[in-house]
Amino acid sequence: MTLIEWMPFSVLVPLIAAPVCALLPGRMLPWLLALLAAAASTLIAALVLPAAMAGPLSYAFGNWPPPIGIEYRVDGANAFVALLVSGLAVLATLWGRKSVDDELGERQGVFYSLFLLALAGLMGITLTGDAFNVFVFLEISSLSTYALIAHGPDRRALLASFRYLIMGTVGATFFLIGVGFLYIMTGTLNMVDLAERLPQVADTRTVQVALAFIIVGMGLKLAMLPLHLWLPNAYTYAPNFISVFIAGTATKVALYVMIRMIYTVFGADYSYGVLPLAAVFLALALAGMFIGAWTAIFQANLKRMLAWSSISQVGYMLLGLALGTAAGLTASFLHLFNHALIKAALFMAVGTVAWRVGSVRIEAFHGLGRQMPWTMTAFALAGLSIIGIPTTAGFISKWYLIMAAMDAGQPWLVALIVISSLMAVIYVWRVVEAAWFKSRPAEAEPVREAPLALLVPLWLVVGLNFWFGLDTRLPVAGATAAAQALIGSTGALP
Amino acid sequence: MAALGHINYWIVVVLMMIGFYCVIARGNMAKKMMGLNIFQTSVFILFISAGKIIGGSTPILREGVDVYSNPLPHVLILTAIVVGVATTAVGLALAMRIKEAYGTIEDDLIHDDEPAAADEDNR
């Protein structure tokens, strides 16, 4: 079999493993199968990436040639996102075993089966080249994510999940309306075919409205600022394992779909011309960066703090998109990659404390620096990465974002990026202060360091944060290839 | 009567607004799900009416018919209907669990029930 024939299996392996997983008894077997399926998916994605960076790969399902049948079309952009999603799934699963044992107890088959469905859905969204297929996979991943969030230990997880379901379904349906309008105007659903046929009908109101519907629908899914209300609760009350996974992947994939629609299907010139996208994204990105970071500072629940910080970080990715240049797009993709690693590390660290101490409130962290030194050091190091200290992955993406802002002739953005990064210092510092500079409450029971099963994956992700902060070849080459694949030109980056 | 020529689209718009209003304005979760259903159904009608060709027959191959309606939107919507059913099922299942956990599915009653706001929450 050639590489192209293997490519769809990065979606199919988790999809096929999911029902098997639901039947497996106990705790160990479902986890193992989930891990193996995610690892297989990652392996395939990693093998496909170099080939896809060279030029788009196309796989026609059922041997129906692309405009008629469903096509998986993989170029630099989606191969990069696919590797990120599946790789993060492996890391999250490695970390998640003890955490899930703690929060769910026996019979974990169904839980891991839902996780695999969510993974398959996200991979499907990423790889497919068919607009309607995006909707179907979007709903597969969303529906399983709602159910996963509802597994949270607190009863408020149910409410969070229900609200996410309402907003997520509205978002997906908006996307479907947009795709419907496009189909009415062009008679095709294939993205490449759409891109070819849209220019003839580009002046119609229908196509403009379709673009608006798609932007708003995906904006809901990626938690663009005024549409972000589902996110804090969903991340806070989900089981820790799921927080790690969806914080790293779900909003990123939605962002990818939006970028794909703007650049490949509509074309950047059209999208930025017909709607004031640059101005809207700029305003929403800045609002997200500051409101998200500002709100994060005042959160007593650290998972909620990280959730608000995610809203702030989505702002950075939108900012790169708002610049509308190749450099900005590269910075967006780079931050998409790096933020997934950063947020996964932070959620893992908080989840490790939750596993040991049983609370994620800031008071629970008092004095933990001496009692759980490895966990708290990992948190602090991942915190450095989210602030953007040099030698971390967070620094690289902010550096590229600043370069892109300078490049686009908007140097005032640099000040805003730096200021909002300084706000991240405050919320990371609050935790560091609680962990090292406050003493453990006298009545609190002594805590021991978390077991290696939690620490090793956590440090692995923290290590990756520093690895990709020093050796930037993979993310930068991936992000550059992604931007090139979307714009079709070479970026103006150093 | 050009406006009436697009009556199917008018119906879609009206249904969409009714559904969306329900989702936003109703506090009862079952009613929210109904609103969501109406909202989704309006989109289904949009797709299906897009597949209709005036004078076209049902898309089944037979003698003496040359013009067929476009079957593809129907097929797409069949998938979307399945997705809609699944969404409704998950939503109602969640509403049931919320009823078990809180004793009500009214949004405002649950809000009164919750101790203070986000700051107060524990794990």
Coordinates of C-alpha atoms in Angstrom, one line a residue:
Chain A
M1 CA 0.0 0.0 0.0
T2 CA 1.2 3.5 -0.7
L3 CA 1.1 6.4 1.7
I4 CA -2.1 7.8 0.2
E5 CA -3.9 4.5 0.9
W6 CA -2.7 4.7 4.5
M7 CA -3.8 8.3 5.0
P8 CA -7.5 7.8 5.8
F9 CA -6.6 5.2 8.4
S10 CA -5.6 8.0 10.8
V11 CA -9.4 8.7 11.0
L12 CA -10.6 5.1 10.5
V13 CA -8.4 3.5 13.2
P14 CA -9.9 5.4 16.1
L15 CA -13.4 5.2 14.5
I16 CA -13.2 1.4 14.3
A17 CA -11.6 1.1 17.7
A18 CA -14.4 3.1 19.3
P19 CA -17.1 0.4 19.3
V20 CA -14.6 -2.3 20.2
C21 CA -13.5 -0.2 23.1
A22 CA -17.1 0.2 24.4
L23 CA -17.3 -3.6 24.7
L24 CA -14.1 -4.1 26.6
P25 CA -14.4 -4.7 30.4
G26 CA -12.6 -3.1 33.2
R27 CA -10.1 -0.3 33.2
M28 CA -6.9 -1.4 31.7
L29 CA -8.1 -2.8 28.3
P30 CA -10.1 0.2 27.1
W31 CA -7.3 2.5 28.1
L32 CA -4.7 0.4 26.2
L33 CA -6.9 0.2 23.1
A34 CA -7.5 3.9 23.2
L35 CA -3.8 4.5 23.5
L36 CA -2.9 2.1 20.7
A37 CA -5.5 3.6 18.4
A38 CA -4.3 7.1 19.1
A39 CA -0.7 6.1 18.6
A40 CA -1.5 4.4 15.3
S41 CA -3.3 7.5 14.2
T42 CA -0.3 9.6 15.2
L43 CA 2.1 7.3 13.4
I44 CA 0.2 7.6 10.2
A45 CA -0.2 11.4 10.5
A46 CA 3.6 11.7 11.2
L47 CA 4.4 9.6 8.1
V48 CA 2.0 11.6 5.9
L49 CA 3.3 15.0 7.0
P50 CA 6.5 15.1 5.0
A51 CA 4.8 14.0 1.8
A52 CA 1.9 16.4 2.3
M53 CA 4.2 19.3 2.9
A54 CA 5.6 18.7 -0.6
G55 CA 2.3 18.8 -2.3
P56 CA -1.4 18.0 -1.7
L57 CA -2.3 14.3 -1.3
S58 CA -5.7 13.2 -2.4
Y59 CA -7.6 10.0 -1.5
A60 CA -10.9 9.3 -3.2
F61 CA -13.3 7.3 -1.0
G62 CA -14.9 4.3 -2.7
N63 CA -12.9 5.1 -5.8
W64 CA -15.3 7.8 -6.8
P65 CA -13.2 10.6 -8.3
P66 CA -13.2 13.8 -6.2
P67 CA -15.8 16.2 -7.4
I68 CA -18.4 13.4 -7.1
G69 CA -17.2 11.3 -4.3
I70 CA -15.8 12.3 -1.0
E71 CA -12.2 13.2 -1.0
Y72 CA -9.6 13.4 1.7
R73 CA -7.2 16.1 0.7
V74 CA -4.2 16.6 2.8
D75 CA -1.7 19.4 2.3
G76 CA 0.8 21.1 4.6
A77 CA -2.0 22.8 6.6
N78 CA -4.1 19.9 7.6
A79 CA -1.3 17.3 7.9
F80 CA 0.2 19.6 10.5
V81 CA -3.0 20.0 12.5
A82 CA -3.7 16.3 12.2
L83 CA -0.3 15.4 13.7
L84 CA -0.9 17.9 16.5
V85 CA -4.4 16.5 17.3
S86 CA -3.4 12.8 17.3
G87 CA -0.1 13.4 19.0
L88 CA -1.8 15.3 21.8
A89 CA -4.4 12.5 22.1
V90 CA -1.5 10.1 22.8
L91 CA 0.0 12.4 25.4
A92 CA -3.3 13.0 27.1
T93 CA -4.2 9.3 27.1
L94 CA -0.8 8.5 28.6
W95 CA -1.4 10.9 31.4
G96 CA -5.1 10.2 31.7
R97 CA -5.2 6.6 33.1
K98 CA -4.9 7.4 36.8
S99 CA -6.9 10.5 36.5
V100 CA -9.8 8.7 34.8
D101 CA -9.6 5.8 37.4
D102 CA -10.0 8.4 40.1
E103 CA -12.9 10.3 38.5
L104 CA -14.9 7.5 36.9
G105 CA -14.2 4.3 38.7
E106 CA -15.1 1.0 37.0
R107 CA -16.4 0.4 33.5
Q108 CA -14.4 2.8 31.5
G109 CA -15.0 1.2 28.1
V110 CA -17.8 3.6 27.1
F111 CA -15.8 6.6 28.3
Y112 CA -12.7 5.7 26.2
S113 CA -15.0 4.8 23.3
L114 CA -16.4 8.3 23.4
F115 CA -12.9 9.7 23.5
L116 CA -11.9 7.7 20.4
L117 CA -15.0 9.0 18.6
A118 CA -14.1 12.6 19.5
L119 CA -10.6 11.9 18.2
A120 CA -11.9 10.3 15.0
G121 CA -14.2 13.3 14.5
L122 CA -11.4 15.8 15.0
M123 CA -9.1 13.9 12.6
G124 CA -11.9 13.6 10.1
I125 CA -12.6 17.4 10.2
T126 CA -8.9 18.0 9.6
L127 CA -8.3 15.6 6.8
T128 CA -11.5 15.8 4.7
G129 CA -11.7 17.9 1.6
D130 CA -15.5 18.0 1.5
A131 CA -17.4 20.8 3.1
F132 CA -20.4 18.6 4.1
N133 CA -18.1 16.0 5.5
V134 CA -16.7 18.6 7.8
F135 CA -20.1 19.2 9.2
V136 CA -20.7 15.4 9.8
F137 CA -17.3 15.0 11.5
L138 CA -17.9 18.2 13.5
E139 CA -21.0 16.7 14.9
I140 CA -19.4 13.3 15.6
S141 CA -16.6 15.0 17.6
S142 CA -19.0 17.5 19.3
L143 CA -21.6 15.0 20.4
S144 CA -19.0 12.8 21.9
T145 CA -17.4 15.8 23.6
Y146 CA -20.7 16.8 25.1
A147 CA -21.0 13.3 26.6
L148 CA -17.4 13.3 27.8
I149 CA -17.9 16.6 29.6
A150 CA -21.0 15.3 31.2
H151 CA -18.8 12.6 32.8
G152 CA -17.3 15.2 35.1
P153 CA -17.5 14.5 38.8
D154 CA -19.4 17.6 39.7
R155 CA -23.1 17.9 38.8
R156 CA -22.4 21.2 37.2
A157 CA -20.7 19.3 34.5
L158 CA -24.1 18.4 33.3
L159 CA -25.2 22.0 33.0
A160 CA -21.9 22.9 31.3
S161 CA -22.3 20.1 28.9
F162 CA -26.0 21.1 28.1
R163 CA -25.0 24.7 27.4
Y164 CA -22.1 23.6 25.2
L165 CA -24.5 21.3 23.4
I166 CA -27.0 24.2 22.7
M167 CA -24.2 26.6 21.5
G168 CA -22.2 24.0 19.7
T169 CA -25.3 22.7 17.8
V170 CA -26.2 26.3 16.8
G171 CA -22.7 26.8 15.6
A172 CA -22.6 23.6 13.6
T173 CA -26.0 24.4 12.1
F174 CA -24.9 27.9 11.1
F175 CA -22.0 26.2 9.4
L176 CA -24.4 23.8 7.7
I177 CA -26.5 26.8 6.5
G178 CA -23.4 28.3 5.0
V179 CA -22.5 25.1 3.2
G180 CA -26.1 24.8 2.0
F181 CA -25.9 28.3 0.4
L182 CA -22.6 27.4 -1.2
Y183 CA -24.1 24.2 -2.6
I184 CA -27.1 26.0 -3.9
M185 CA -24.9 28.5 -5.8
T186 CA -22.3 26.1 -7.1
G187 CA -23.7 22.6 -7.0
T188 CA -20.6 21.1 -5.4
L189 CA -19.4 20.4 -1.9
N190 CA -15.8 19.6 -2.7
M191 CA -13.6 22.3 -1.4
V192 CA -11.2 22.5 -4.3
D193 CA -14.2 22.4 -6.7
L194 CA -16.0 25.1 -4.7
A195 CA -12.9 27.3 -4.9
E196 CA -13.0 26.9 -8.7
R197 CA -16.6 27.6 -9.2
L198 CA -17.2 30.4 -6.6
P199 CA -15.6 33.2 -8.5
Q200 CA -18.4 33.1 -11.1
V201 CA -21.0 33.7 -8.4
A202 CA -18.8 35.7 -6.0
D203 CA -20.8 38.9 -6.4
T204 CA -24.1 37.4 -5.2
R205 CA -25.5 38.1 -1.8
T206 CA -25.9 34.4 -1.2
V207 CA -22.2 33.7 -1.2
Q208 CA -21.5 36.6 1.0
V209 CA -24.1 35.4 3.5
A210 CA -22.6 31.9 3.3
L211 CA -19.2 33.3 4.3
A212 CA -20.8 35.2 7.2
F213 CA -22.7 32.1 8.4
I214 CA -19.5 30.0 8.3
I215 CA -17.5 32.6 10.1
V216 CA -20.0 32.9 12.9
G217 CA -20.6 29.1 13.1
M218 CA -16.9 28.4 13.4
G219 CA -16.5 31.4 15.7
L220 CA -18.9 29.7 18.1
K221 CA -16.9 26.5 17.9
L222 CA -13.5 28.1 18.4
A223 CA -14.7 30.4 21.2
M224 CA -14.1 33.7 19.5
L225 CA -14.7 36.3 22.1
P226 CA -18.4 37.2 22.2
L227 CA -19.3 33.5 21.4
H228 CA -17.0 32.0 24.1
L229 CA -19.5 31.6 26.9
W230 CA -19.7 27.8 26.7
L231 CA -15.9 27.4 27.1
P232 CA -15.1 28.3 30.8
N233 CA -17.7 25.9 32.3
A234 CA -17.0 23.1 29.8
Y235 CA -13.3 23.1 30.5
T236 CA -13.8 23.6 34.3
Y237 CA -16.2 20.7 34.9
A238 CA -15.0 18.2 32.4
P239 CA -13.0 15.3 33.7
N240 CA -9.3 16.4 33.9
F241 CA -8.3 14.0 31.1
I242 CA -10.9 15.6 28.8
S243 CA -9.9 19.1 29.8
V244 CA -6.4 18.3 28.7
F245 CA -7.5 16.8 25.4
I246 CA -10.2 19.3 24.3
A247 CA -8.3 22.3 25.5
G248 CA -5.5 21.3 23.2
T249 CA -7.5 20.2 20.2
A250 CA -11.2 21.2 19.8
T251 CA -10.9 24.9 19.4
K252 CA -7.7 24.5 17.3
V253 CA -9.5 22.3 14.8
A254 CA -12.4 24.8 14.5
L255 CA -9.9 27.5 13.9
Y256 CA -8.3 25.4 11.2
V257 CA -11.7 24.9 9.5
M258 CA -12.3 28.6 9.6
I259 CA -8.9 29.3 8.1
R260 CA -9.4 26.6 5.4
M261 CA -12.8 28.1 4.5
I262 CA -11.4 31.7 4.3
Y263 CA -8.3 30.8 2.4
T264 CA -9.0 27.8 0.3
V265 CA -12.7 27.9 -0.4
F266 CA -13.5 31.6 -0.6
G267 CA -10.0 32.9 -1.2
A268 CA -8.3 35.4 1.1
D269 CA -8.8 38.4 -1.2
Y270 CA -12.5 37.7 -1.5
S271 CA -13.0 37.0 2.2
Y272 CA -11.2 40.0 3.4
G273 CA -12.7 42.2 0.8
V274 CA -16.4 41.3 1.0
L275 CA -16.6 41.3 4.8
P276 CA -14.4 43.5 7.1
L277 CA -12.8 40.4 8.4
A278 CA -9.4 42.0 9.2
A279 CA -11.0 44.7 11.3
V280 CA -13.5 42.3 13.0
F281 CA -10.8 39.7 13.8
L282 CA -8.5 42.4 15.0
A283 CA -11.1 43.8 17.4
L284 CA -12.3 40.4 18.6
A285 CA -8.7 39.1 19.0
L286 CA -7.6 42.1 21.1
A287 CA -10.8 41.9 23.2
G288 CA -10.2 38.2 23.7
M289 CA -6.6 38.7 24.6
F290 CA -7.3 41.2 27.3
I291 CA -10.7 40.2 28.6
G292 CA -9.6 36.5 28.7
A293 CA -6.4 37.3 30.5
W294 CA -8.0 39.9 32.8
T295 CA -10.8 37.4 33.8
A296 CA -8.3 34.6 34.3
I297 CA -6.4 36.7 37.0
F298 CA -9.5 36.7 39.3
Q299 CA -10.4 33.1 39.1
A300 CA -10.2 31.0 42.3
N301 CA -10.7 27.8 40.4
L302 CA -7.5 27.1 38.5
K303 CA -9.2 25.0 35.8
R304 CA -11.4 28.0 35.1
M305 CA -8.4 30.2 35.1
L306 CA -6.8 28.1 32.4
A307 CA -10.0 28.1 30.5
W308 CA -10.1 31.9 30.4
S309 CA -6.5 31.9 29.5
S310 CA -7.4 29.7 26.6
I311 CA -9.9 32.4 25.4
S312 CA -7.0 34.9 25.7
Q313 CA -4.7 32.6 23.7
V314 CA -7.3 32.1 21.0
G315 CA -7.1 35.8 20.7
Y316 CA -3.4 35.5 19.6
M317 CA -4.3 33.0 16.9
L318 CA -7.0 35.3 15.6
L319 CA -4.6 38.2 15.7
G320 CA -2.3 36.4 13.3
L321 CA -5.3 35.8 11.1
A322 CA -6.4 39.4 11.3
L323 CA -3.1 40.6 9.9
G324 CA -4.1 38.8 6.7
T325 CA -0.5 38.2 5.6
A326 CA 1.5 35.0 5.1
A327 CA 3.6 35.9 8.1
G328 CA 0.5 36.4 10.3
L329 CA -1.0 33.1 9.1
T330 CA 2.3 31.3 9.9
A331 CA 2.2 32.9 13.4
S332 CA -1.4 31.7 13.8
F333 CA -0.5 28.1 13.0
L334 CA 2.6 28.2 15.1
H335 CA 0.6 29.4 18.1
L336 CA -2.1 26.9 17.4
F337 CA 0.6 24.2 17.7
N338 CA 2.5 25.7 20.7
H339 CA -0.6 26.6 22.7
A340 CA -1.9 23.1 22.4
L341 CA 1.3 21.9 24.1
I342 CA 1.3 24.6 26.7
K343 CA -2.3 24.2 27.7
A344 CA -2.0 20.5 27.8
A345 CA 0.9 20.8 30.2
L346 CA -0.9 23.3 32.4
F347 CA -4.1 21.2 32.6
M348 CA -2.0 18.1 33.3
A349 CA -0.2 19.8 36.1
V350 CA -3.5 21.1 37.6
G351 CA -5.1 17.7 37.1
T352 CA -2.2 16.0 38.8
V353 CA -2.8 18.2 41.9
A354 CA -6.5 17.5 41.6
W355 CA -5.7 13.8 41.6
R356 CA -3.6 14.1 44.8
V357 CA -5.2 16.9 46.7
G358 CA -8.8 16.6 45.4
S359 CA -9.3 20.3 44.7
V360 CA -8.3 22.7 42.0
R361 CA -9.0 25.9 44.0
I362 CA -6.1 28.2 44.6
E363 CA -6.2 27.6 48.4
A364 CA -5.5 23.9 47.8
F365 CA -2.2 24.9 46.2
H366 CA -0.9 26.7 49.3
G367 CA 2.5 25.2 50.3
L368 CA 2.4 22.5 47.6
G369 CA 5.7 23.7 46.1
R370 CA 7.6 21.8 48.8
Q371 CA 5.3 18.8 49.0
M372 CA 4.8 18.2 45.3
P373 CA 7.9 19.8 43.9
W374 CA 7.9 18.0 40.6
T375 CA 4.3 18.8 39.8
M376 CA 4.6 22.4 40.8
T377 CA 7.9 22.9 39.0
A378 CA 6.2 21.5 35.8
F379 CA 3.4 23.9 36.3
A380 CA 5.8 26.8 36.7
L381 CA 7.8 25.8 33.6
A382 CA 4.6 25.5 31.5
G383 CA 3.6 28.8 33.0
L384 CA 6.8 30.3 31.6
S385 CA 5.9 28.9 28.3
I386 CA 2.4 30.5 28.3
I387 CA 3.9 33.9 29.3
G388 CA 6.4 33.5 26.4
I389 CA 9.8 33.5 28.2
P390 CA 12.6 32.8 25.7
T391 CA 13.7 29.1 25.2
T392 CA 10.0 28.1 25.5
A393 CA 7.6 27.2 22.8
G394 CA 5.3 30.1 23.8
F395 CA 8.2 32.5 23.1
I396 CA 8.6 31.3 19.6
S397 CA 5.0 31.8 18.6
K398 CA 4.8 35.2 20.2
W399 CA 8.1 36.2 18.5
Y400 CA 6.7 35.2 15.1
L401 CA 3.4 37.1 15.9
I402 CA 5.4 40.2 16.8
M403 CA 7.4 39.9 13.6
A404 CA 4.3 39.5 11.6
A405 CA 2.7 42.6 13.2
M406 CA 5.9 44.6 12.5
D407 CA 5.8 43.2 9.0
A408 CA 2.2 44.2 8.4
G409 CA 3.1 47.8 9.5
Q410 CA 1.2 47.7 12.8
P411 CA 3.9 48.0 15.4
W412 CA 1.5 49.2 18.0
L413 CA 0.2 45.6 18.2
V414 CA 3.6 44.6 19.6
A415 CA 2.9 46.7 22.8
L416 CA -0.5 45.1 23.2
I417 CA 0.9 41.6 22.7
V418 CA 3.6 42.3 25.4
I419 CA 1.1 43.8 27.8
S420 CA -1.3 40.9 27.5
S421 CA 1.6 38.5 28.0
L422 CA 2.4 40.4 31.2
M423 CA -1.1 39.7 32.3
A424 CA -0.3 36.1 31.9
V425 CA 2.6 36.6 34.3
I426 CA 0.1 37.7 37.0
Y427 CA -2.1 34.6 36.8
V428 CA 0.8 32.2 36.6
W429 CA 2.5 34.1 39.5
R430 CA -0.6 33.7 41.7
V431 CA -0.2 29.9 41.5
V432 CA 3.6 30.1 42.0
E433 CA 3.1 32.4 45.0
A434 CA 0.5 30.1 46.5
A435 CA 2.7 27.0 46.0
W436 CA 6.0 28.3 47.3
F437 CA 5.4 31.4 49.3
K438 CA 2.4 30.4 51.3
S439 CA 2.6 27.8 54.0
R440 CA 0.5 24.7 54.1
P441 CA -2.6 25.2 56.3
A442 CA -1.9 23.6 59.6
E443 CA -4.9 21.3 59.5
A444 CA -4.2 20.0 56.0
E445 CA -3.0 16.5 55.7
P446 CA 0.5 16.1 54.4
V447 CA 0.6 15.3 50.6
R448 CA 3.1 13.2 48.8
E449 CA 4.4 13.7 45.3
A450 CA 2.2 12.3 42.5
P451 CA 3.1 8.9 41.1
L452 CA 5.3 8.5 38.1
A453 CA 2.3 7.5 35.9
L454 CA 1.2 11.1 36.1
L455 CA 4.5 12.8 36.4
V456 CA 6.2 11.2 33.4
P457 CA 3.7 12.3 30.7
L458 CA 3.4 15.7 32.4
W459 CA 7.2 16.2 32.2
L460 CA 7.2 14.8 28.7
V461 CA 4.8 17.6 27.6
V462 CA 6.8 20.2 29.6
G463 CA 9.9 18.9 27.9
L464 CA 8.3 19.3 24.5
N465 CA 7.5 22.9 25.4
F466 CA 11.2 23.5 25.9
W467 CA 12.3 21.3 23.0
F468 CA 10.1 23.2 20.6
G469 CA 11.3 26.4 22.1
L470 CA 14.9 25.6 21.2
D471 CA 14.6 23.3 18.2
T472 CA 11.9 25.1 16.2
R473 CA 12.3 23.1 13.0
L474 CA 9.2 21.0 13.2
P475 CA 6.6 23.6 14.2
V476 CA 8.1 26.4 12.1
A477 CA 8.5 24.3 9.1
G478 CA 5.0 22.9 9.6
A479 CA 3.4 26.3 10.2
T480 CA 5.2 27.7 7.2
A481 CA 4.2 24.8 5.0
A482 CA 0.6 25.3 6.3
A483 CA 0.6 29.0 5.4
Q484 CA 2.1 28.3 2.1
A485 CA -0.4 25.6 1.3
L486 CA -3.2 28.0 2.1
I487 CA -1.9 31.1 0.4
G488 CA 0.2 29.4 -2.3
S489 CA 3.1 31.7 -1.8
T490 CA 6.3 31.8 0.2
G491 CA 6.1 33.5 3.6
A492 CA 8.3 36.6 4.2
L493 CA 9.7 35.2 7.4
P494 CA 13.3 34.9 8.5
Chain B
M1 CA -46.2 37.8 -6.7
A2 CA -42.5 37.3 -6.9
A3 CA -42.3 37.1 -3.1
L4 CA -44.7 34.1 -3.0
G5 CA -42.5 32.3 -5.5
H6 CA -40.0 31.9 -2.8
I7 CA -42.5 30.7 -0.2
N8 CA -40.3 27.8 0.8
Y9 CA -37.5 30.1 1.7
W10 CA -40.0 32.3 3.7
I11 CA -41.0 29.2 5.6
V12 CA -37.4 28.4 6.2
V13 CA -36.7 31.9 7.6
V14 CA -39.8 31.9 9.8
L15 CA -39.1 28.5 11.2
M16 CA -35.5 29.4 11.8
M17 CA -36.4 32.5 13.7
I18 CA -39.0 30.6 15.8
G19 CA -36.5 27.9 16.6
F20 CA -33.7 30.3 17.4
Y21 CA -36.0 32.4 19.6
C22 CA -37.0 29.3 21.5
V23 CA -33.4 28.3 22.1
I24 CA -32.5 31.8 23.4
A25 CA -35.6 32.8 25.3
R26 CA -36.9 29.7 26.9
G27 CA -35.5 28.6 30.2
N28 CA -36.9 25.1 30.1
M29 CA -34.3 22.7 28.7
A30 CA -36.9 20.5 27.0
K31 CA -38.2 23.6 25.2
K32 CA -34.7 24.6 24.3
M33 CA -34.2 21.2 22.7
M34 CA -37.5 21.7 20.8
G35 CA -36.4 25.1 19.6
L36 CA -33.1 23.6 18.5
N37 CA -35.0 20.9 16.6
I38 CA -37.2 23.5 14.8
F39 CA -34.0 25.4 14.0
Q40 CA -32.3 22.4 12.5
T41 CA -35.4 21.3 10.7
S42 CA -35.6 24.7 8.9
V43 CA -32.1 24.1 7.6
F44 CA -33.2 20.7 6.4
I45 CA -36.1 22.3 4.5
L46 CA -33.6 24.8 3.0
F47 CA -31.5 22.0 1.6
I48 CA -34.4 19.9 0.4
S49 CA -36.1 22.7 -1.4
A50 CA -32.7 23.5 -3.0
G51 CA -32.9 20.1 -4.6
K52 CA -36.3 20.6 -6.1
I53 CA -36.4 21.2 -9.9
I54 CA -39.6 22.6 -11.2
G55 CA -41.2 20.0 -13.4
G56 CA -38.7 17.4 -12.2
S57 CA -39.8 14.0 -11.1
T58 CA -38.7 12.0 -8.1
P59 CA -35.2 10.8 -8.6
I60 CA -36.0 7.3 -9.6
L61 CA -35.0 6.1 -13.0
R62 CA -38.0 5.1 -15.1
E63 CA -39.5 5.3 -18.6
G64 CA -40.7 8.6 -20.1
V65 CA -39.1 10.9 -17.6
D66 CA -36.2 13.2 -18.4
V67 CA -36.1 15.7 -15.7
Y68 CA -35.3 14.6 -12.1
S69 CA -35.1 16.5 -8.9
N70 CA -31.6 16.5 -7.5
P71 CA -31.3 13.7 -5.0
L72 CA -28.0 14.8 -3.4
P73 CA -29.5 17.3 -1.0
H74 CA -31.9 14.6 0.2
V75 CA -29.1 12.3 0.9
L76 CA -27.1 15.0 2.7
I77 CA -30.1 15.8 4.8
L78 CA -30.7 12.2 5.6
T79 CA -27.3 12.4 7.3
A80 CA -28.1 15.7 8.9
I81 CA -31.4 14.3 10.2
V82 CA -29.5 11.4 11.9
V83 CA -27.1 14.0 13.4
G84 CA -30.1 16.0 14.6
V85 CA -31.7 12.9 16.2
A86 CA -28.4 12.1 17.9
T87 CA -28.1 15.7 19.2
T88 CA -31.7 15.6 20.5
A89 CA -31.0 12.3 22.2
V90 CA -27.9 13.5 23.9
G91 CA -29.6 16.8 24.9
L92 CA -32.6 15.1 26.4
A93 CA -30.4 12.6 28.1
L94 CA -28.5 15.4 29.7
A95 CA -31.7 17.2 30.6
M96 CA -32.8 14.0 32.4
R97 CA -29.5 13.8 34.3
I98 CA -29.9 17.5 35.2
K99 CA -33.4 16.7 36.5
E100 CA -32.0 14.0 38.7
A101 CA -29.1 16.1 39.9
Y102 CA -31.0 19.4 40.5
G103 CA -34.6 18.4 40.6
T104 CA -35.6 20.8 37.9
I105 CA -34.8 21.6 34.2
E106 CA -35.7 25.3 34.5
D107 CA -32.6 27.4 33.9
D108 CA -33.5 30.2 36.4
L109 CA -34.5 27.8 39.2
I110 CA -31.1 26.1 38.8
H111 CA -29.4 29.5 39.0
D112 CA -31.1 30.3 42.3
D113 CA -30.0 26.9 43.5
E114 CA -26.4 27.4 42.7
P115 CA -24.4 28.8 45.7
A116 CA -23.2 32.2 44.5
A117 CA -21.2 32.5 41.3
A118 CA -18.1 31.0 39.8
D119 CA -15.8 32.1 42.5
E120 CA -17.4 29.9 45.0
D121 CA -17.1 26.7 43.1
N122 CA -15.1 23.8 44.4
R123 CA -14.1 20.8 42.4

